[in-house]
Amino acid sequence: MSGQLLLVDDEPGLREAVQAYLEDSGFVVDVASNATEGLELAHQKLPDLIITDIMMPQVDGYQFLKQLREDPQFKTLPVVFLTARGMTSDRIQGYNAGCDAYLSKPFDPDELVAIVTNLLEKQTALRQSTEGDEPHNIADMARQIAEIRSMLMQKGGIPQSASPIKIDFTPREQSVLDLVVDGLMNKEIARRLDTSVRNVEKYVSRLFTKTGTNSRTELVRYALEHGLTKT
């Protein structure tokens, strides 16, 4: 199973060794040498899973995890603690802090790969289970969008001016939003934007979070009602 990972550790030797092993196992791995850099990369790269040390200068692993969980888009992101602190009390503290797995150094790299693979598979299954109410093809989505546009026109028209609601979309988020409103599904959006379906899923999830919606239909309605789309 492939996936985009973020590895945060202040030990260069271990960071390079773990990155190399994970990449040899088929994962794409970005690395950070501290929690501050890790948080910035998390927002830029939208990883599928984060592996982090606990004992780091300035901001430790517990504080880093707290910062992640305070951001709605990272509330359910799998986080693995990879640390030299291996006492039972340390493990309990880690799980109480909200980590999904705890692996003590020294460790077997194959065990880390197994943990990462298992967590990613669970995340994929969870995502698929919550997509049951979504339209399954472009025709269904186009029909629903047409119905939404029709209802809005009957209520006085779709807003043409700038929205009074200010949402800080990145350029890529805006592009994805515009294509969702056009009725395109994730595979087609990925082709249009020359990116992966997984990345499109992440951007759509981000749009849900920023707009407070829970489905593509709700997102389209919200975007049209508030003039958030450029299409």
Tab-separated table of C-alpha atoms in Angstrom:
chain	number	residue	atom	x	y	z
A	1	MET	CA	0.000	0.000	0.000
A	2	SER	CA	1.319	3.454	-0.896
A	3	GLY	CA	0.777	6.693	0.953
A	4	GLN	CA	2.260	10.104	1.672
A	5	LEU	CA	4.015	10.228	5.046
A	6	LEU	CA	5.616	12.951	7.139
A	7	LEU	CA	8.544	11.964	9.383
A	8	VAL	CA	9.527	14.379	12.172
A	9	ASP	CA	12.734	13.626	14.094
A	10	ASP	CA	15.686	15.750	15.203
A	11	GLU	CA	18.254	12.933	14.751
A	12	PRO	CA	19.606	13.217	11.176
A	13	GLY	CA	20.978	9.671	11.013
A	14	LEU	CA	17.777	8.003	12.176
A	15	ARG	CA	15.640	10.340	10.071
A	16	GLU	CA	17.537	9.450	6.911
A	17	ALA	CA	17.535	5.704	7.673
A	18	VAL	CA	13.794	5.570	8.403
A	19	GLN	CA	12.990	7.693	5.352
A	20	ALA	CA	15.045	5.398	3.107
A	21	TYR	CA	13.398	2.243	4.472
A	22	LEU	CA	9.880	3.644	4.135
A	23	GLU	CA	10.559	4.846	0.594
A	24	ASP	CA	11.938	1.406	-0.305
A	25	SER	CA	8.621	0.042	1.007
A	26	GLY	CA	6.665	2.159	-1.482
A	27	PHE	CA	5.787	5.257	0.555
A	28	VAL	CA	6.392	8.902	-0.319
A	29	VAL	CA	8.146	10.467	2.680
A	30	ASP	CA	8.696	14.128	3.564
A	31	VAL	CA	10.936	14.873	6.535
A	32	ALA	CA	11.212	17.623	9.148
A	33	SER	CA	13.875	18.124	11.810
A	34	ASN	CA	11.552	19.689	14.396
A	35	ALA	CA	7.883	20.087	15.252
A	36	THR	CA	7.570	23.651	13.957
A	37	GLU	CA	8.858	22.610	10.543
A	38	GLY	CA	6.683	19.515	10.765
A	39	LEU	CA	3.516	21.545	11.297
A	40	GLU	CA	4.323	23.753	8.308
A	41	LEU	CA	4.931	20.717	6.114
A	42	ALA	CA	1.724	19.092	7.342
A	43	HIS	CA	-0.276	22.060	6.053
A	44	GLN	CA	1.633	22.138	2.771
A	45	LYS	CA	1.731	18.419	1.979
A	46	LEU	CA	-1.450	17.111	3.673
A	47	PRO	CA	0.151	13.763	4.593
A	48	ASP	CA	-1.826	10.567	5.053
A	49	LEU	CA	0.074	9.784	8.280
A	50	ILE	CA	2.691	11.381	10.534
A	51	ILE	CA	5.545	9.627	12.341
A	52	THR	CA	7.146	11.757	15.048
A	53	ASP	CA	9.711	11.589	17.812
A	54	ILE	CA	8.685	12.734	21.293
A	55	MET	CA	11.911	14.172	22.693
A	56	MET	CA	12.634	17.170	20.466
A	57	PRO	CA	13.909	20.668	21.345
A	58	GLN	CA	11.523	23.602	21.834
A	59	VAL	CA	8.307	21.796	20.868
A	60	ASP	CA	8.161	18.138	21.910
A	61	GLY	CA	6.063	15.373	20.364
A	62	TYR	CA	3.191	15.799	22.810
A	63	GLN	CA	2.887	19.516	22.042
A	64	PHE	CA	3.182	18.782	18.322
A	65	LEU	CA	0.354	16.247	18.529
A	66	LYS	CA	-1.776	18.723	20.494
A	67	GLN	CA	-1.248	21.360	17.796
A	68	LEU	CA	-2.264	18.873	15.113
A	69	ARG	CA	-5.418	17.770	16.932
A	70	GLU	CA	-6.486	21.398	17.451
A	71	ASP	CA	-6.688	21.774	13.648
A	72	PRO	CA	-9.972	20.274	12.345
A	73	GLN	CA	-8.327	18.864	9.212
A	74	PHE	CA	-5.857	16.847	11.312
A	75	LYS	CA	-8.227	15.620	14.027
A	76	THR	CA	-8.349	12.082	12.628
A	77	LEU	CA	-4.927	12.030	10.950
A	78	PRO	CA	-3.019	8.909	12.081
A	79	VAL	CA	0.023	9.778	14.198
A	80	VAL	CA	2.731	7.305	15.224
A	81	PHE	CA	5.130	8.064	18.071
A	82	LEU	CA	8.610	6.690	17.339
A	83	THR	CA	10.673	7.294	20.469
A	84	ALA	CA	13.345	6.112	22.873
A	85	ARG	CA	10.888	6.518	25.745
A	86	GLY	CA	9.641	2.966	26.077
A	87	MET	CA	8.349	2.606	29.634
A	88	THR	CA	4.739	1.525	30.088
A	89	SER	CA	3.958	4.897	31.658
A	90	ASP	CA	5.367	6.612	28.546
A	91	ARG	CA	3.162	4.511	26.295
A	92	ILE	CA	0.099	5.302	28.372
A	93	GLN	CA	0.909	9.007	28.229
A	94	GLY	CA	1.308	8.764	24.450
A	95	TYR	CA	-2.014	7.055	23.892
A	96	ASN	CA	-3.743	9.435	26.288
A	97	ALA	CA	-2.299	12.302	24.247
A	98	GLY	CA	-4.027	10.900	21.176
A	99	CYS	CA	-1.387	8.996	19.210
A	100	ASP	CA	-2.562	6.019	17.136
A	101	ALA	CA	0.518	3.850	17.636
A	102	TYR	CA	3.621	3.908	19.839
A	103	LEU	CA	6.890	2.271	18.784
A	104	SER	CA	9.984	2.314	20.998
A	105	LYS	CA	13.554	2.718	19.740
A	106	PRO	CA	15.374	0.531	18.838
A	107	PHE	CA	12.678	-0.925	16.615
A	108	ASP	CA	12.254	-3.350	13.739
A	109	PRO	CA	11.650	-1.352	10.516
A	110	ASP	CA	9.293	-4.071	9.300
A	111	GLU	CA	7.113	-3.492	12.364
A	112	LEU	CA	6.953	0.221	11.560
A	113	VAL	CA	5.903	-0.570	7.972
A	114	ALA	CA	3.233	-2.960	9.285
A	115	ILE	CA	1.884	-0.317	11.685
A	116	VAL	CA	1.811	2.368	8.989
A	117	THR	CA	0.139	0.055	6.477
A	118	ASN	CA	-2.499	-1.017	8.988
A	119	LEU	CA	-3.354	2.564	9.975
A	120	LEU	CA	-3.594	3.695	6.349
A	121	GLU	CA	-5.874	0.775	5.478
A	122	LYS	CA	-8.165	1.664	8.396
A	123	GLN	CA	-8.193	5.313	7.302
A	124	THR	CA	-9.103	4.310	3.752
A	125	ALA	CA	-11.908	2.039	4.971
A	126	LEU	CA	-13.259	4.829	7.185
A	127	ARG	CA	-13.224	7.316	4.317
A	128	GLN	CA	-15.010	4.897	2.020
A	129	SER	CA	-17.659	4.142	4.650
A	130	THR	CA	-18.522	7.844	4.945
A	131	GLU	CA	-18.893	8.302	1.186
A	132	GLY	CA	-21.987	6.150	0.862
A	133	ASP	CA	-24.323	9.101	0.405
A	134	GLU	CA	-22.230	10.750	-2.300
A	135	PRO	CA	-23.193	10.746	-5.980
A	136	HIS	CA	-21.373	7.922	-7.769
A	137	ASN	CA	-20.944	9.460	-11.198
A	138	ILE	CA	-20.776	12.756	-13.043
A	139	ALA	CA	-24.338	12.469	-14.344
A	140	ASP	CA	-25.772	12.169	-10.817
A	141	MET	CA	-23.692	15.102	-9.602
A	142	ALA	CA	-24.624	17.240	-12.612
A	143	ARG	CA	-28.307	16.541	-12.021
A	144	GLN	CA	-28.059	17.543	-8.357
A	145	ILE	CA	-26.136	20.720	-9.199
A	146	ALA	CA	-28.752	21.651	-11.798
A	147	GLU	CA	-31.471	21.197	-9.167
A	148	ILE	CA	-29.559	23.376	-6.681
A	149	ARG	CA	-29.026	26.108	-9.287
A	150	SER	CA	-32.708	25.977	-10.219
A	151	MET	CA	-33.834	26.340	-6.608
A	152	LEU	CA	-31.454	29.244	-6.024
A	153	MET	CA	-32.684	31.023	-9.148
A	154	GLN	CA	-36.261	30.698	-7.900
A	155	LYS	CA	-35.168	32.342	-4.644
A	156	GLY	CA	-33.734	35.378	-6.373
A	157	GLY	CA	-30.739	34.160	-8.280
A	158	ILE	CA	-27.230	32.975	-7.638
A	159	PRO	CA	-25.062	35.710	-6.078
A	160	GLN	CA	-22.879	37.350	-8.714
A	161	SER	CA	-20.992	39.744	-6.463
A	162	ALA	CA	-18.173	38.997	-4.059
A	163	SER	CA	-19.249	36.901	-1.111
A	164	PRO	CA	-19.681	38.619	2.270
A	165	ILE	CA	-18.238	35.429	3.738
A	166	LYS	CA	-14.451	35.474	3.570
A	167	ILE	CA	-12.882	32.032	3.428
A	168	ASP	CA	-9.143	31.782	2.906
A	169	PHE	CA	-8.920	29.212	0.115
A	170	THR	CA	-5.529	28.413	-1.364
A	171	PRO	CA	-5.327	28.649	-5.172
A	172	ARG	CA	-5.449	24.840	-5.441
A	173	GLU	CA	-8.440	24.620	-3.073
A	174	GLN	CA	-10.256	27.220	-5.199
A	175	SER	CA	-9.503	25.237	-8.351
A	176	VAL	CA	-10.851	22.047	-6.788
A	177	LEU	CA	-13.955	23.867	-5.512
A	178	ASP	CA	-14.671	25.294	-8.959
A	179	LEU	CA	-14.420	21.846	-10.538
A	180	VAL	CA	-16.616	20.256	-7.853
A	181	VAL	CA	-19.245	22.906	-8.549
A	182	ASP	CA	-18.906	22.103	-12.266
A	183	GLY	CA	-19.998	18.580	-11.383
A	184	LEU	CA	-16.682	16.781	-11.798
A	185	MET	CA	-15.821	13.784	-9.621
A	186	ASN	CA	-12.428	13.217	-8.025
A	187	LYS	CA	-10.894	11.153	-10.851
A	188	GLU	CA	-11.762	13.783	-13.442
A	189	ILE	CA	-10.558	16.607	-11.191
A	190	ALA	CA	-7.261	14.753	-10.711
A	191	ARG	CA	-6.831	14.521	-14.488
A	192	ARG	CA	-7.696	18.195	-14.995
A	193	LEU	CA	-5.238	19.354	-12.322
A	194	ASP	CA	-2.572	16.749	-13.115
A	195	THR	CA	-2.496	15.361	-9.588
A	196	SER	CA	-3.485	12.180	-7.763
A	197	VAL	CA	-7.004	11.199	-6.734
A	198	ARG	CA	-5.730	10.919	-3.158
A	199	ASN	CA	-4.627	14.564	-3.220
A	200	VAL	CA	-7.996	15.635	-4.616
A	201	GLU	CA	-9.707	13.758	-1.777
A	202	LYS	CA	-7.570	15.697	0.709
A	203	TYR	CA	-8.464	19.035	-0.875
A	204	VAL	CA	-12.166	18.177	-0.910
A	205	SER	CA	-11.880	17.208	2.763
A	206	ARG	CA	-10.236	20.562	3.440
A	207	LEU	CA	-13.097	22.324	1.658
A	208	PHE	CA	-15.608	20.445	3.838
A	209	THR	CA	-13.753	21.633	6.945
A	210	LYS	CA	-13.476	25.263	5.840
A	211	THR	CA	-17.116	25.519	4.786
A	212	GLY	CA	-18.605	23.399	7.571
A	213	THR	CA	-20.201	21.014	5.072
A	214	ASN	CA	-20.253	17.215	5.087
A	215	SER	CA	-20.917	16.164	1.489
A	216	ARG	CA	-20.299	17.312	-2.072
A	217	THR	CA	-23.934	18.286	-2.467
A	218	GLU	CA	-23.799	20.473	0.662
A	219	LEU	CA	-20.497	21.960	-0.508
A	220	VAL	CA	-21.912	22.868	-3.920
A	221	ARG	CA	-25.014	24.434	-2.376
A	222	TYR	CA	-22.922	26.420	0.118
A	223	ALA	CA	-20.501	27.629	-2.588
A	224	LEU	CA	-23.312	28.748	-4.903
A	225	GLU	CA	-25.347	30.402	-2.144
A	226	HIS	CA	-22.337	32.433	-0.978
A	227	GLY	CA	-20.752	33.166	-4.337
A	228	LEU	CA	-17.568	31.270	-3.480
A	229	THR	CA	-17.000	29.792	-6.904
A	230	LYS	CA	-15.411	31.475	-9.892
A	231	THR	CA	-17.280	29.299	-12.401
